[in-house]
Amino acid sequence: MAGRDVATAMVFLDDVTAGNGALQIVPGSHRAGPAPRDRTEPTGLLVVAARTDVRGAVTVEAPAGPALLFPGLVVHRSGPNRTGRDRRSPLLCFQPAG
């Protein structure tokens, strides 16, 4: 299975804002294929920031309730929650069997 076979649904259980670490995505970044991964990072999931084009990143702010669907190869991240409010957003990853 490859990252291009995965889709993620992020469900916003709470309001999400830039202040509480809303998701940032780089639209179209999936078209370049897998971003270079930081092999020194324990999970192997973080991209090498110096080798990843994040120009055009957008912050996805939304009220509680909606879901955001995005392909697995889209470069994305969340910032820290700098508020006293929750930012609960479960991620459901869909992938082929096996």
mmCIF file of C-alpha atoms in Angstrom:
data_model
loop_
_atom_site.group_PDB
_atom_site.id
_atom_site.type_symbol
_atom_site.label_atom_id
_atom_site.label_comp_id
_atom_site.label_asym_id
_atom_site.label_seq_id
_atom_site.Cartn_x
_atom_site.Cartn_y
_atom_site.Cartn_z
ATOM 1 C CA MET A 1 0.000 0.000 0.000
ATOM 2 C CA ALA A 2 1.250 3.475 -0.822
ATOM 3 C CA GLY A 3 0.328 6.849 0.606
ATOM 4 C CA ARG A 4 -1.506 7.643 -2.607
ATOM 5 C CA ASP A 5 -3.960 4.853 -1.738
ATOM 6 C CA VAL A 6 -4.991 6.505 1.542
ATOM 7 C CA ALA A 7 -7.640 9.156 2.145
ATOM 8 C CA THR A 8 -8.224 10.907 5.455
ATOM 9 C CA ALA A 9 -11.398 12.386 6.914
ATOM 10 C CA MET A 10 -10.874 14.855 9.747
ATOM 11 C CA VAL A 11 -14.030 15.514 11.758
ATOM 12 C CA PHE A 12 -14.171 18.815 13.642
ATOM 13 C CA LEU A 13 -15.767 18.123 17.031
ATOM 14 C CA ASP A 14 -14.847 21.613 18.254
ATOM 15 C CA ASP A 15 -14.441 24.961 16.518
ATOM 16 C CA VAL A 16 -10.980 25.101 14.944
ATOM 17 C CA THR A 17 -9.096 28.368 14.513
ATOM 18 C CA ALA A 18 -5.535 29.419 13.822
ATOM 19 C CA GLY A 19 -5.246 30.149 17.556
ATOM 20 C CA ASN A 20 -6.049 26.610 18.601
ATOM 21 C CA GLY A 21 -3.889 24.939 15.978
ATOM 22 C CA ALA A 22 -6.164 24.485 12.975
ATOM 23 C CA LEU A 23 -4.961 22.164 10.241
ATOM 24 C CA GLN A 24 -2.783 23.680 7.530
ATOM 25 C CA ILE A 25 -2.689 21.977 4.137
ATOM 26 C CA VAL A 26 -0.719 22.606 0.959
ATOM 27 C CA PRO A 27 -3.297 22.253 -1.836
ATOM 28 C CA GLY A 28 -2.011 20.266 -4.798
ATOM 29 C CA SER A 29 1.079 19.008 -2.958
ATOM 30 C CA HIS A 30 -0.065 15.408 -3.489
ATOM 31 C CA ARG A 31 0.607 15.773 -7.223
ATOM 32 C CA ALA A 32 4.377 15.846 -6.582
ATOM 33 C CA GLY A 33 4.288 12.394 -4.983
ATOM 34 C CA PRO A 34 5.457 11.559 -1.475
ATOM 35 C CA ALA A 35 7.235 14.413 0.325
ATOM 36 C CA PRO A 36 10.729 13.607 1.617
ATOM 37 C CA ARG A 37 10.478 12.113 5.118
ATOM 38 C CA ASP A 38 12.691 12.877 8.100
ATOM 39 C CA ARG A 39 14.213 9.452 8.787
ATOM 40 C CA THR A 40 15.669 10.666 12.114
ATOM 41 C CA GLU A 41 12.192 11.379 13.460
ATOM 42 C CA PRO A 42 10.868 8.320 15.384
ATOM 43 C CA THR A 43 7.520 7.993 13.576
ATOM 44 C CA GLY A 44 8.948 8.525 10.088
ATOM 45 C CA LEU A 45 5.882 10.611 9.312
ATOM 46 C CA LEU A 46 7.315 14.127 9.447
ATOM 47 C CA VAL A 47 8.499 15.700 6.217
ATOM 48 C CA VAL A 48 11.876 17.345 5.795
ATOM 49 C CA ALA A 49 10.805 20.979 6.032
ATOM 50 C CA ALA A 50 13.864 22.313 4.177
ATOM 51 C CA ARG A 51 13.068 20.054 1.189
ATOM 52 C CA THR A 52 9.300 20.553 1.121
ATOM 53 C CA ASP A 53 7.578 23.366 -0.759
ATOM 54 C CA VAL A 54 4.895 24.741 1.564
ATOM 55 C CA ARG A 55 4.181 27.917 -0.390
ATOM 56 C CA GLY A 56 0.465 28.246 -0.792
ATOM 57 C CA ALA A 57 -0.343 26.541 2.513
ATOM 58 C CA VAL A 58 -3.807 27.402 3.784
ATOM 59 C CA THR A 59 -5.223 27.245 7.288
ATOM 60 C CA VAL A 60 -8.527 25.396 7.519
ATOM 61 C CA GLU A 61 -10.705 27.127 10.108
ATOM 62 C CA ALA A 62 -14.185 25.733 10.683
ATOM 63 C CA PRO A 63 -16.970 25.536 13.238
ATOM 64 C CA ALA A 64 -17.654 22.263 15.007
ATOM 65 C CA GLY A 65 -19.486 19.769 12.813
ATOM 66 C CA PRO A 66 -17.994 19.531 9.309
ATOM 67 C CA ALA A 67 -15.461 17.024 8.066
ATOM 68 C CA LEU A 68 -12.490 17.674 5.795
ATOM 69 C CA LEU A 69 -11.438 14.955 3.363
ATOM 70 C CA PHE A 70 -7.970 14.964 1.835
ATOM 71 C CA PRO A 71 -5.628 12.538 0.037
ATOM 72 C CA GLY A 72 -2.867 10.889 2.050
ATOM 73 C CA LEU A 73 -0.059 12.574 0.134
ATOM 74 C CA VAL A 74 -1.249 16.135 0.786
ATOM 75 C CA VAL A 75 1.347 17.896 2.935
ATOM 76 C CA HIS A 76 -0.391 18.933 6.153
ATOM 77 C CA ARG A 77 0.284 19.874 9.769
ATOM 78 C CA SER A 78 -1.366 21.332 12.830
ATOM 79 C CA GLY A 79 0.057 24.020 15.038
ATOM 80 C CA PRO A 80 -0.021 24.078 18.825
ATOM 81 C CA ASN A 81 -3.217 24.910 20.660
ATOM 82 C CA ARG A 82 -2.477 28.276 22.294
ATOM 83 C CA THR A 83 -5.935 28.644 23.817
ATOM 84 C CA GLY A 84 -7.781 27.173 26.759
ATOM 85 C CA ARG A 85 -10.343 25.568 24.431
ATOM 86 C CA ASP A 86 -10.364 21.997 23.161
ATOM 87 C CA ARG A 87 -9.513 21.161 19.552
ATOM 88 C CA ARG A 88 -10.801 17.627 19.187
ATOM 89 C CA SER A 89 -10.587 16.320 15.644
ATOM 90 C CA PRO A 90 -10.441 12.570 15.101
ATOM 91 C CA LEU A 91 -8.832 11.469 11.848
ATOM 92 C CA LEU A 92 -10.309 8.526 10.010
ATOM 93 C CA CYS A 93 -7.940 7.017 7.470
ATOM 94 C CA PHE A 94 -9.365 4.955 4.643
ATOM 95 C CA GLN A 95 -7.094 2.517 2.833
ATOM 96 C CA PRO A 96 -7.446 -0.583 0.690
ATOM 97 C CA ALA A 97 -7.775 -3.968 2.363
ATOM 98 C CA GLY A 98 -4.535 -5.604 3.381
#
